[in-house]
mmCIF file of C-alpha atoms in Angstrom:
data_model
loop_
_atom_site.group_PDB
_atom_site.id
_atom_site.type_symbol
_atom_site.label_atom_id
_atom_site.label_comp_id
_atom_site.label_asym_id
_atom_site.label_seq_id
_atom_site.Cartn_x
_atom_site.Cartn_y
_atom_site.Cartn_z
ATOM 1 C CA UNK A 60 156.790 -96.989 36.778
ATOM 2 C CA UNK A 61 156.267 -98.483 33.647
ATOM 3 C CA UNK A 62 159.983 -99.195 32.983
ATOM 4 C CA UNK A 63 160.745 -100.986 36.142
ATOM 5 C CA UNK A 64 157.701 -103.555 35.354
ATOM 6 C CA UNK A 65 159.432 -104.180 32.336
ATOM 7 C CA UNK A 66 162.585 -105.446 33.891
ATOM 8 C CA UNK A 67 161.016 -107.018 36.280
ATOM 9 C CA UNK A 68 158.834 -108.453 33.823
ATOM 10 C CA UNK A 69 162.591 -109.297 32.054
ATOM 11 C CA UNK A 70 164.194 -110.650 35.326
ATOM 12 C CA UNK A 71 161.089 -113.587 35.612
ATOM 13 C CA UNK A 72 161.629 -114.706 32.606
ATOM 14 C CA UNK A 73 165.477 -115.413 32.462
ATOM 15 C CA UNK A 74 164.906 -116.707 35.977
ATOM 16 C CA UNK A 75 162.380 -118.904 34.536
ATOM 17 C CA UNK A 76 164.658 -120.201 31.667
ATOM 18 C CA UNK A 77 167.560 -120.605 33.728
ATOM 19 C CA UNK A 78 165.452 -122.809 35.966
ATOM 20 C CA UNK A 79 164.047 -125.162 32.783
ATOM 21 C CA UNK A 80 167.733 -125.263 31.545
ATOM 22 C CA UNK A 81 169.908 -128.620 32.392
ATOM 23 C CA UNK A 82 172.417 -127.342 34.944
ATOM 24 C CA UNK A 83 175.684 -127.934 32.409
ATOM 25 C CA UNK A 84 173.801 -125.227 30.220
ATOM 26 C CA UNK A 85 173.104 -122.905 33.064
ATOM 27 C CA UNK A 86 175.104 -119.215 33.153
ATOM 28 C CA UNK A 87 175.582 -116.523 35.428
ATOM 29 C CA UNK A 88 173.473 -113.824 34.074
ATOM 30 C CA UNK A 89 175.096 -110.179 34.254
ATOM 31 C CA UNK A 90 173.419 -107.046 34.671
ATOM 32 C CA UNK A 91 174.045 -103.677 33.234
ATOM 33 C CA UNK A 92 174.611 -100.734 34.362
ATOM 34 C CA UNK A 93 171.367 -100.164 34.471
ATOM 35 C CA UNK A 94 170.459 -102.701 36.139
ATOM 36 C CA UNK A 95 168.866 -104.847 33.430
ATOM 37 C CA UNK A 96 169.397 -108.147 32.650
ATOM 38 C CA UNK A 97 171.995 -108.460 28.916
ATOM 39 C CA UNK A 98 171.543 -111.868 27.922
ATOM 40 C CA UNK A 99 171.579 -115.175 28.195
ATOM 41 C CA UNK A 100 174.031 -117.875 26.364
ATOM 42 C CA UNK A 101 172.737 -120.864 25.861
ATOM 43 C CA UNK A 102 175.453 -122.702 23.662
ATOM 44 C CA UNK A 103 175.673 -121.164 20.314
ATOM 45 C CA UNK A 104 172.342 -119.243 20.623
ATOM 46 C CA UNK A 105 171.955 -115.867 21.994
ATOM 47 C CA UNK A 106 168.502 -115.613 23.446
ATOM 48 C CA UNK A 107 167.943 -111.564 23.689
ATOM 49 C CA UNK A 108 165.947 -110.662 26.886
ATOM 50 C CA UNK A 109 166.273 -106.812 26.860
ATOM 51 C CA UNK A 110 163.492 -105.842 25.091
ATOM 52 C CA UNK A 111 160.352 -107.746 26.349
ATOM 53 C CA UNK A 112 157.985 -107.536 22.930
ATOM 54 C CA UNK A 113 160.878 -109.546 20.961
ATOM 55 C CA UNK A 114 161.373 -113.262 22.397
ATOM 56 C CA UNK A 115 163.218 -114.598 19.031
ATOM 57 C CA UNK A 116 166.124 -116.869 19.067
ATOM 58 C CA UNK A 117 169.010 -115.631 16.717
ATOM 59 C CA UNK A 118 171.626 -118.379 15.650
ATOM 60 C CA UNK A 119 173.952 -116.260 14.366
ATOM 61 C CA UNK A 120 176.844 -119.395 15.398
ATOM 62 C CA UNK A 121 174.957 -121.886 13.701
ATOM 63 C CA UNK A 122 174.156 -119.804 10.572
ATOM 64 C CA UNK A 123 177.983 -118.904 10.513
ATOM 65 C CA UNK A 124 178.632 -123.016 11.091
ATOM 66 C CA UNK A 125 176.652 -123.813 7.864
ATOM 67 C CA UNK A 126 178.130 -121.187 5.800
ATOM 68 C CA UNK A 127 181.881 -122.613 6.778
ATOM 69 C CA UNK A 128 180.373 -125.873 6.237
ATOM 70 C CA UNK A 129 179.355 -125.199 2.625
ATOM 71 C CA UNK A 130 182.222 -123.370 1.372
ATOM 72 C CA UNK A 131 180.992 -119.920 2.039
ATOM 73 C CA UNK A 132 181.988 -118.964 5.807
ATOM 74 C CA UNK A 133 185.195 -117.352 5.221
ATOM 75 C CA UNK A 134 186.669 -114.007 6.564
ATOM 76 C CA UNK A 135 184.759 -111.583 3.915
ATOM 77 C CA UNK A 136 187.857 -109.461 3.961
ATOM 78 C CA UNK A 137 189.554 -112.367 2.803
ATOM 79 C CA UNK A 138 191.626 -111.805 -0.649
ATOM 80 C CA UNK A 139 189.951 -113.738 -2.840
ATOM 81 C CA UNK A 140 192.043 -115.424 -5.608
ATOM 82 C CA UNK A 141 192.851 -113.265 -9.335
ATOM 83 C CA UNK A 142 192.742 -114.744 -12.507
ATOM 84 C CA UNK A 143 195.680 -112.314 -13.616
ATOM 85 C CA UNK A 144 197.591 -114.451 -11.347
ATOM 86 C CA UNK A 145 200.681 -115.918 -12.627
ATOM 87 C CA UNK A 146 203.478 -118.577 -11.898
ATOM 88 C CA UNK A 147 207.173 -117.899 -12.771
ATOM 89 C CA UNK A 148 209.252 -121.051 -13.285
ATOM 90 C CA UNK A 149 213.172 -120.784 -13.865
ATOM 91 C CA UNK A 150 215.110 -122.605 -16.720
ATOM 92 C CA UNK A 151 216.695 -124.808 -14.396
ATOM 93 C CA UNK A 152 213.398 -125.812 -12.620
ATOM 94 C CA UNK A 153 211.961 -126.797 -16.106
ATOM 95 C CA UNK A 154 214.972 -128.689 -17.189
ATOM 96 C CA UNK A 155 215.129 -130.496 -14.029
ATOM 97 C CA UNK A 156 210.998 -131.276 -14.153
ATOM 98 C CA UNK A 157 211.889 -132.746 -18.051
ATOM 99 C CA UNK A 158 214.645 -134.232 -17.262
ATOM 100 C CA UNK A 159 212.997 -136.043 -14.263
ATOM 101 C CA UNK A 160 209.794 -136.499 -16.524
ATOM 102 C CA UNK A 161 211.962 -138.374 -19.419
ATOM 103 C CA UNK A 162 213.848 -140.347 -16.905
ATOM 104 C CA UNK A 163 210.382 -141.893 -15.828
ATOM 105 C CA UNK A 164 208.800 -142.991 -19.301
ATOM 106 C CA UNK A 165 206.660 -144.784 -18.965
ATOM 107 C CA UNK A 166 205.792 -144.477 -15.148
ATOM 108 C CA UNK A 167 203.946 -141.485 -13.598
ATOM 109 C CA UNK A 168 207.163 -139.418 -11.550
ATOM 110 C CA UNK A 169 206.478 -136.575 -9.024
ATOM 111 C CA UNK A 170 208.119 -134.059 -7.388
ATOM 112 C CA UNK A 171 207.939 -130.648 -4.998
ATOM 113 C CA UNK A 172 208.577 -127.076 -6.108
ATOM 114 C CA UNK A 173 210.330 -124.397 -4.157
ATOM 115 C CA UNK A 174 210.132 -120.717 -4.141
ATOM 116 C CA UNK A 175 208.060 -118.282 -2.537
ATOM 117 C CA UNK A 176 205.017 -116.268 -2.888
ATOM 118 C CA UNK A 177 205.668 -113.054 -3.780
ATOM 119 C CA UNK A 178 202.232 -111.582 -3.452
ATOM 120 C CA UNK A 179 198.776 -112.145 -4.364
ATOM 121 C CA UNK A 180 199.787 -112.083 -8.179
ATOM 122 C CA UNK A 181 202.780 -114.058 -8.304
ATOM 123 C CA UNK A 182 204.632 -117.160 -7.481
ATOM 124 C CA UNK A 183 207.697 -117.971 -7.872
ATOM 125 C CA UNK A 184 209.515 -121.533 -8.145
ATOM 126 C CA UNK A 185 213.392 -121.314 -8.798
ATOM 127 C CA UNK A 186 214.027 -124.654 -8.140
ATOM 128 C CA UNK A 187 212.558 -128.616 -7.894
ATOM 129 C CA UNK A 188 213.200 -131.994 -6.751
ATOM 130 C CA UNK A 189 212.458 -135.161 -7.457
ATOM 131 C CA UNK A 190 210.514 -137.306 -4.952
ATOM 132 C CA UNK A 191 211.140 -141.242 -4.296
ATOM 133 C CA UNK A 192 207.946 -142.189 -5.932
ATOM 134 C CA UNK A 193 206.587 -143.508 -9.528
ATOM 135 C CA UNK A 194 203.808 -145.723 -10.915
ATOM 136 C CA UNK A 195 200.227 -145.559 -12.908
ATOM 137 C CA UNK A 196 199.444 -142.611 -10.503
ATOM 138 C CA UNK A 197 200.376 -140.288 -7.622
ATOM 139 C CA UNK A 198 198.585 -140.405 -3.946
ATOM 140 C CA UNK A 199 198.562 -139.010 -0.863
ATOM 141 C CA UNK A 200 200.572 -141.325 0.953
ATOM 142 C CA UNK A 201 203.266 -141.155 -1.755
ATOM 143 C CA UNK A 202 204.477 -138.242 -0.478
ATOM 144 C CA UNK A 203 206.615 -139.034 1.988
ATOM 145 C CA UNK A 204 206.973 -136.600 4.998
ATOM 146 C CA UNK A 205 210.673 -137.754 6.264
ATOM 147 C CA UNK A 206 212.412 -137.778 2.956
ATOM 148 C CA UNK A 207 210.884 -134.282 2.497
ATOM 149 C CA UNK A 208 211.863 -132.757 5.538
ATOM 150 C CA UNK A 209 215.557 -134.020 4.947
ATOM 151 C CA UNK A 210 215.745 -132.781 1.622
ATOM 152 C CA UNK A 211 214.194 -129.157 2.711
ATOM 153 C CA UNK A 212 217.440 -129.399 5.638
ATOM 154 C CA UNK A 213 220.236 -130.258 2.921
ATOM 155 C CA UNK A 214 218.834 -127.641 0.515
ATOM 156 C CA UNK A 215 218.875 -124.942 3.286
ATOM 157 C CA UNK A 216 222.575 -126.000 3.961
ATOM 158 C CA UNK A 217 223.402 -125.523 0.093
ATOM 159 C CA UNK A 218 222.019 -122.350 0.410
ATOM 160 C CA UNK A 219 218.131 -122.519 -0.625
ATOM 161 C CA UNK A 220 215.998 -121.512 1.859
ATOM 162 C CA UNK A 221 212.667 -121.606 -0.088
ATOM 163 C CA UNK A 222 209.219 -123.217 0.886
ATOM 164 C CA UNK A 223 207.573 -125.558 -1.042
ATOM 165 C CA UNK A 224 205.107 -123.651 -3.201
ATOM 166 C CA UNK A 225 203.143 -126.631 -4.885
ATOM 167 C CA UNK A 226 204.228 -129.894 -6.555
ATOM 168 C CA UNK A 227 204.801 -131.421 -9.981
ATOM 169 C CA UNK A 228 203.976 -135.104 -12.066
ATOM 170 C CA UNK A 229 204.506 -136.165 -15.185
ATOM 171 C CA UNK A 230 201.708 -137.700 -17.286
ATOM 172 C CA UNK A 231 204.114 -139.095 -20.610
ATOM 173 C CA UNK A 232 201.602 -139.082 -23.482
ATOM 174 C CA UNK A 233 198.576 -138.077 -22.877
ATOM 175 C CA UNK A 234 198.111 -134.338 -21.592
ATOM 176 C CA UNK A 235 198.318 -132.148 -18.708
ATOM 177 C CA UNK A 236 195.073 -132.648 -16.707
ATOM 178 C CA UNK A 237 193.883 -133.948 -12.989
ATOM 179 C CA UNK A 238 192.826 -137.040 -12.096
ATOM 180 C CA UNK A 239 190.744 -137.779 -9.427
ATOM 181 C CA UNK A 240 193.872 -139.210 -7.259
ATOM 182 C CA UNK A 241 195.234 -136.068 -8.673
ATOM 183 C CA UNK A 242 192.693 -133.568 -7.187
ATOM 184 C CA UNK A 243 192.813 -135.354 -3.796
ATOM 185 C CA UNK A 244 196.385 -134.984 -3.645
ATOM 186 C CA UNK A 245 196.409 -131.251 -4.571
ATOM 187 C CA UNK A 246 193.634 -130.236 -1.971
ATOM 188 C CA UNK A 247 196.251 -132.356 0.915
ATOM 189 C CA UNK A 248 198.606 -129.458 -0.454
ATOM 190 C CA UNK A 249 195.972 -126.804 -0.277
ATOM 191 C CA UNK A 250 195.200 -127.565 3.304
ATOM 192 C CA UNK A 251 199.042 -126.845 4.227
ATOM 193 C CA UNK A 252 198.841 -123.657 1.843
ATOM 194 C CA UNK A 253 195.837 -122.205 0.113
ATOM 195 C CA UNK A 254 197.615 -121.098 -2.628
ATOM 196 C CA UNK A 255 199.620 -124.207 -3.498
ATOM 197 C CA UNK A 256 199.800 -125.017 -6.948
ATOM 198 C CA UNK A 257 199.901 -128.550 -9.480
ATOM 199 C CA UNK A 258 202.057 -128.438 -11.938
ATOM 200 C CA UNK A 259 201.524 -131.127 -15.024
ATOM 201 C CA UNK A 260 204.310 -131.918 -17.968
ATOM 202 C CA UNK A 261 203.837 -134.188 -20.713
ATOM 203 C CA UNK A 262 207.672 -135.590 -21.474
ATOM 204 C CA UNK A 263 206.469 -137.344 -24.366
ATOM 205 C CA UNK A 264 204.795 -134.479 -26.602
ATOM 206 C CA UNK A 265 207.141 -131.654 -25.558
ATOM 207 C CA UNK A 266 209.321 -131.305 -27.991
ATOM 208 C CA UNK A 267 212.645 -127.982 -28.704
ATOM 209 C CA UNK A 268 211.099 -124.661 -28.413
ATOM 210 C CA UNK A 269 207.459 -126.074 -26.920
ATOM 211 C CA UNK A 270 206.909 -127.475 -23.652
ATOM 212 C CA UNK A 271 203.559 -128.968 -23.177
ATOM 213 C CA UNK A 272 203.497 -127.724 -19.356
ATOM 214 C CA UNK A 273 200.098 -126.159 -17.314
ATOM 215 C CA UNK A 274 199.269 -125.312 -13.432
ATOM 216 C CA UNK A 275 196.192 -126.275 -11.767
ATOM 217 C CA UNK A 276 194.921 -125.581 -8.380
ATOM 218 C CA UNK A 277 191.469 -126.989 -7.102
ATOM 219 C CA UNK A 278 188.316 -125.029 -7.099
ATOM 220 C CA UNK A 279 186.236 -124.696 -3.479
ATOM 221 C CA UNK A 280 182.851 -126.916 -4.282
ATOM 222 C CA UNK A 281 180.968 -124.643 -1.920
ATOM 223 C CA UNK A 282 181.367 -121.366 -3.948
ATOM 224 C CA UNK A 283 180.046 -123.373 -6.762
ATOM 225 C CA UNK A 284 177.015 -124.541 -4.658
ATOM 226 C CA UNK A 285 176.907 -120.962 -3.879
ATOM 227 C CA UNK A 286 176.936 -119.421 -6.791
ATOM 228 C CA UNK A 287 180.170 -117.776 -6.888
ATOM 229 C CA UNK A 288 182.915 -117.599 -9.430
ATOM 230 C CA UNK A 289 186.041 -119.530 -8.099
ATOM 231 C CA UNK A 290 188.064 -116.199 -8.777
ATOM 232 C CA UNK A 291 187.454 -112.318 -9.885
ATOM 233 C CA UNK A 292 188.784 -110.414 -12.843
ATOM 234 C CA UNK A 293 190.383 -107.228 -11.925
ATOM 235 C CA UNK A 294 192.762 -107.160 -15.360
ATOM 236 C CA UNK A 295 193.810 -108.426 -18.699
ATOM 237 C CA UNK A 296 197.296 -110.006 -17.642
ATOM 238 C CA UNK A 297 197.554 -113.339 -18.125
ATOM 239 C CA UNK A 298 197.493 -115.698 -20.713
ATOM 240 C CA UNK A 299 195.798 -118.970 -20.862
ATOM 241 C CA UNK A 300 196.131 -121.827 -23.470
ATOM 242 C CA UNK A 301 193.072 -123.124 -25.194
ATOM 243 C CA UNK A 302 192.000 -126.610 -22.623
ATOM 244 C CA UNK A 303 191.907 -129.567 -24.714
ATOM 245 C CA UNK A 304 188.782 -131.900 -24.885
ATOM 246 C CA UNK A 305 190.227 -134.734 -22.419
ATOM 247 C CA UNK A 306 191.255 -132.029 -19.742
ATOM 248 C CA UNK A 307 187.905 -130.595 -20.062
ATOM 249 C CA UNK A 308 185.905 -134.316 -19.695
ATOM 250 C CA UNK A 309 188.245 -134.736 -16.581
ATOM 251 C CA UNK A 310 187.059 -131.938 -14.743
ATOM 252 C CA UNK A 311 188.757 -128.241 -15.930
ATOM 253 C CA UNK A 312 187.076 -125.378 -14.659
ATOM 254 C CA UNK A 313 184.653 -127.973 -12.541
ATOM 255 C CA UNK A 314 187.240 -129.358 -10.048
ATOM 256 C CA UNK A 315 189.926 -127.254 -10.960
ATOM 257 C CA UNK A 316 190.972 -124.119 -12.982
ATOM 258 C CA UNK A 317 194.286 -123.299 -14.978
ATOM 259 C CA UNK A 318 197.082 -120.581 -14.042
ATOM 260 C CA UNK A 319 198.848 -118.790 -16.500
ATOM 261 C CA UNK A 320 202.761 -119.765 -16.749
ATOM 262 C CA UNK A 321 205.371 -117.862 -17.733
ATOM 263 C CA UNK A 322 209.605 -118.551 -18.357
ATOM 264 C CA UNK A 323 210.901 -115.233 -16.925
ATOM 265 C CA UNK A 324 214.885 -115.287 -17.717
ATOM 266 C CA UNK A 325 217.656 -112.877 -17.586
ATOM 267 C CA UNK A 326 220.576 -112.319 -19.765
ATOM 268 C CA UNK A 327 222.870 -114.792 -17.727
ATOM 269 C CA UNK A 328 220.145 -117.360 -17.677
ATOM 270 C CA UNK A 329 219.882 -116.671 -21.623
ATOM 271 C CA UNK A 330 223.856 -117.171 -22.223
ATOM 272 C CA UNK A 331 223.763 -120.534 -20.586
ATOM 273 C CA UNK A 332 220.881 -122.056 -22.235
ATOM 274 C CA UNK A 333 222.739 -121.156 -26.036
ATOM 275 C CA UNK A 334 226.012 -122.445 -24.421
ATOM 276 C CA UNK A 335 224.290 -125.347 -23.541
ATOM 277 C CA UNK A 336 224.653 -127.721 -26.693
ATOM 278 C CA UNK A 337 226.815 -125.474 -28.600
ATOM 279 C CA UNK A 338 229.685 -127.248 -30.777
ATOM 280 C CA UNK A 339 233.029 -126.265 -30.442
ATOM 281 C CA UNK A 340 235.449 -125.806 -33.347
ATOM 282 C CA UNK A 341 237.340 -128.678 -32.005
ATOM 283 C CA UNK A 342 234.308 -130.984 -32.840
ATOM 284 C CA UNK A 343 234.797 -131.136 -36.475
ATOM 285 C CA UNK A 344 238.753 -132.480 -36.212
ATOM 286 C CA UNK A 345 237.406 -135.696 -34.462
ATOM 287 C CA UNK A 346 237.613 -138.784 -36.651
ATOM 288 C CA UNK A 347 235.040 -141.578 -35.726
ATOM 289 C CA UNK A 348 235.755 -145.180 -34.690
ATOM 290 C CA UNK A 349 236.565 -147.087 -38.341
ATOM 291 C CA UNK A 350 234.264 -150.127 -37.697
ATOM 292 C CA UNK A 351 231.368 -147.761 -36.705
ATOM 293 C CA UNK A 352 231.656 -145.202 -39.570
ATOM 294 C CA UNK A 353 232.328 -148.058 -42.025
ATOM 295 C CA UNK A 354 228.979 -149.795 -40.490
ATOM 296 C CA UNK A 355 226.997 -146.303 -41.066
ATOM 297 C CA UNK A 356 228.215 -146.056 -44.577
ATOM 298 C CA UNK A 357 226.857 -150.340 -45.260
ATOM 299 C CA UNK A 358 223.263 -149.292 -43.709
ATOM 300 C CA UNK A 359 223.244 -145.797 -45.413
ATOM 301 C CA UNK A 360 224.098 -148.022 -48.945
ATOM 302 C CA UNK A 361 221.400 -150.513 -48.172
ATOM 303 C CA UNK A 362 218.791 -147.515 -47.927
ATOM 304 C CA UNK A 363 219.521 -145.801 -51.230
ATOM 305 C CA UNK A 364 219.510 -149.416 -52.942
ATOM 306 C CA UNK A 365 215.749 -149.511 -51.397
ATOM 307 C CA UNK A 366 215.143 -145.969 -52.165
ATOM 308 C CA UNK A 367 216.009 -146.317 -55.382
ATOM 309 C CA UNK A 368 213.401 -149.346 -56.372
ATOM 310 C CA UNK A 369 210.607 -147.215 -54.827
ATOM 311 C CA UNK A 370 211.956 -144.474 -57.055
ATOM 312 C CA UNK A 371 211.986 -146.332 -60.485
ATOM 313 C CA UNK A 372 207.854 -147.418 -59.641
ATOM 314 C CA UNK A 373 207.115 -143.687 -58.951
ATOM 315 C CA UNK A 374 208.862 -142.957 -62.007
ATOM 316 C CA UNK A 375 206.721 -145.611 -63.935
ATOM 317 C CA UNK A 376 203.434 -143.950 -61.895
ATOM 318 C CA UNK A 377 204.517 -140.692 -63.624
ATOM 319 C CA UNK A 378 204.093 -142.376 -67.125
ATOM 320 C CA UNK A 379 201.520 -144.077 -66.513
ATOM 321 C CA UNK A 380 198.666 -142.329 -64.498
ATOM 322 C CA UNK A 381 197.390 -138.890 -64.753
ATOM 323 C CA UNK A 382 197.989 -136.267 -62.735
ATOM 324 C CA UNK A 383 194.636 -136.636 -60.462
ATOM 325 C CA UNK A 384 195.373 -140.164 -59.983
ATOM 326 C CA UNK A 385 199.283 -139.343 -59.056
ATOM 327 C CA UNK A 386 198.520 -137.497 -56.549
ATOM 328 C CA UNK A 387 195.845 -139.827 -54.527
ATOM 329 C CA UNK A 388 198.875 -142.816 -55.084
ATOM 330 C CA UNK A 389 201.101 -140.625 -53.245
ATOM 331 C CA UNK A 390 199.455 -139.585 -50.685
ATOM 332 C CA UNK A 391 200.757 -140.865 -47.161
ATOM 333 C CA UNK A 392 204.272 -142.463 -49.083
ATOM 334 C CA UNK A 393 207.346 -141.337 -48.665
ATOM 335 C CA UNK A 394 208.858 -139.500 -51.733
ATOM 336 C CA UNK A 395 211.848 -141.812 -52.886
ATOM 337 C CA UNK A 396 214.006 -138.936 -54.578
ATOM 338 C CA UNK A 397 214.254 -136.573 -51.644
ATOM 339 C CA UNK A 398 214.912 -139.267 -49.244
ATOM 340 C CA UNK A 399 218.046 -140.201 -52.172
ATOM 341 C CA UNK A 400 219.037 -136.739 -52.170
ATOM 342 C CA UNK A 401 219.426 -136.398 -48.118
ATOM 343 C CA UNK A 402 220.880 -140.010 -47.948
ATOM 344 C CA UNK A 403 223.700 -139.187 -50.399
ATOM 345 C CA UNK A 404 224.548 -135.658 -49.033
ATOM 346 C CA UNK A 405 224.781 -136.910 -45.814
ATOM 347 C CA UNK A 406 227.046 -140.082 -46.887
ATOM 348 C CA UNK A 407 229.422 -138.124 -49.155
ATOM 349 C CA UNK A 408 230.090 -135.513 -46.008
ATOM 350 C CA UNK A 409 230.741 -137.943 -43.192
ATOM 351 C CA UNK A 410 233.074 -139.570 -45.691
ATOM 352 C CA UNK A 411 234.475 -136.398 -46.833
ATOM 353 C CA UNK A 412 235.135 -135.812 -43.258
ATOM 354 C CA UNK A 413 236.207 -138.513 -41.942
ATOM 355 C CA UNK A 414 238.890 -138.635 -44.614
ATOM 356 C CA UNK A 415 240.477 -135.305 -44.246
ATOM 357 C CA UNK A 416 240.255 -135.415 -40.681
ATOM 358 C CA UNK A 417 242.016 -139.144 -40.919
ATOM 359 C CA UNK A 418 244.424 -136.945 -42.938
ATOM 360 C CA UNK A 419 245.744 -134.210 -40.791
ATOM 361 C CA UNK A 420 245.722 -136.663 -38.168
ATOM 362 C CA UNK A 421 248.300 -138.602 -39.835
ATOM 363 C CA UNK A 422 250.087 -135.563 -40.566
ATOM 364 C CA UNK A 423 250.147 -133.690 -37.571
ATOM 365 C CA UNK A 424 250.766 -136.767 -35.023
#
């Protein structure tokens, strides 16, 4: 009847097409169990011949091709990255990345980070190391694959078996930002891991009790081309520090975005940081070298004698001009009397010091 015309109809055609297509692009076709022809696959198109009223070619491949090509073509059930999402960096970790940082001035230093991730909120570095690289800027090739993989095998041996989460650089003086050498070298990391991180410390403005420290990790150009915001907001957590104008003219939140940080430590951790420049009692009995203290006393001398001219003009000042005008004159200087004041206090207790400590030295020993 009517239905077997139709395949019939249906069988012609694919013959036809297989007949018109080169023979490298030719298929078996395979029928159903109803004897009808599926389909046939003609590299990344699917040319449907089931139904005969609908001829179109679908390029479902090439569409999915396009989208991976422009950013989009992920897995949708994909986890797509949190702006609650924070990284944890032990006290040792941070002294080791300043200590590393200062050791550089003025050169650019690098280094890797190890820990793990703990899970789609959190990473975790518990400890660093420093790379054999420095100079105006970090690249790709700096890294260097052997001396990595040896260090990774001696740290396992000492007991830390952790991955590399991201890396760290220095930039002494001016800012944590990324520069274009930067982003290229953070998106080599993200190709190893997705959620790598950069870490950026500024040796030179971090000073006790503020570390001028951020984390960056590159944003995927398509989604922007797209449309889409490079992460979603599911909560509050997470705190971010206001960007400053040069990280924003070198590309935040364009190239890259910022991740919170945070200094988790425990009581142990706490104990050993306070111990770590504490004075003993001991420290006080020590008597300096003679020629040195007697050479601190000369220089401490020669700045009161200065002091004290700039003190007898800002005395005359005081006579002289009003009060309006005094205070534009001193503006910027430095005020004579309190510099006197420290200057002597500190003189009178190193001697003070020094002498009774030269004292019970001499009776004791």
């Amino acid at each position: 009847g009517a239905r077997t015309r139709a395949l019939r109809r249906g069988a012609h055609r694919t013959a036809s097409l297989l007949r018109s297509a080169p023979a490298w692009q030719r298929r078996p076709a395979h029928t159903s169990q109803h004897g009808s022809v599926c389909c046939f696959l003609r590299q990344s198109e699917l040319v449907s011949v089931d139904r005969p009223k609908s001829n179109t070619f679908v390029s479902m491949d090439r569409l999915r091709l396009f989208q991976a090509a422009a950013g989009g073509g992920g897995p949708p059930e994909a986890p797509a990255v949190d702006t609650s999402e924070m990284v944890y960096i032990s006290s040792m970790a941070l002294l080791k990345m300043l200590k590393h940082g200062r050791a550089g001035v003025p050169m650019e230093v690098m280094g890797l980070m190890l820990g793990e991730f703990v899970d789609d909120y959190t990473v975790k570095c518990v400890d660093v190391f420093a790379m054999p690289q420095s100079g105006t800027g970090v690249s790709v090739e700096a890294v260097d694959p052997v001396f990595q993989t040896k260090m990774l095998d001696m740290l396992k041996q000492t007991g830390r078996p952790e991955m590399v989460v991201g890396w760290y650089h220095s930039h002494p003086g001016f800012g944590c930002w990324l520069s274009g050498v930067d982003i290229n070298t953070q998106q080599s990391f993200e190709a190893l891991n997705q959620r790598a991180v950069a870490v950026v410390i500024d040796p030179i403005q971090s000073v006790k009790g503020k570390v001028v420290i951020d984390c960056f990790r590159s944003i995927n150009q398509g989604l922007i081309m797209l449309g889409q915001e490079p992460r979603q907001t599911t909560s509050n957590l997470g705190h971010l520090n206001k960007p400053s104008i040069q990280a924003l003219i070198h590309g935040l939140n364009r190239h890259y975005y910022s991740i919170a940080l945070s200094y988790r430590k425990n009581e142990l951790e706490q104990q050993m940081l306070m111990n770590l420049h504490k004075k003993n009692w001991t420290d006080g009995l020590r008597v300096a070298d003679y020629e040195t203290h007697a050479a601190e006393n000369c220089k401490c001398v020669e700045e009161i004698v200065g002091l004290s001219t700039a003190y007898e003009k800002a005395v005359k000042q005081e006579i002289e001009l009003s009060a309006e005008q005094l205070v534009v004159a001193t503006v910027g200087k430095v005020d004579a009397k309190k510099r006197i004041e420290d200057s002597v206090m500190k003189l009178m207790s190193a001697n003070i010091v020094h002498c009774l400590g030269t004292m019970l030295d001499t009776v004791v020993f």
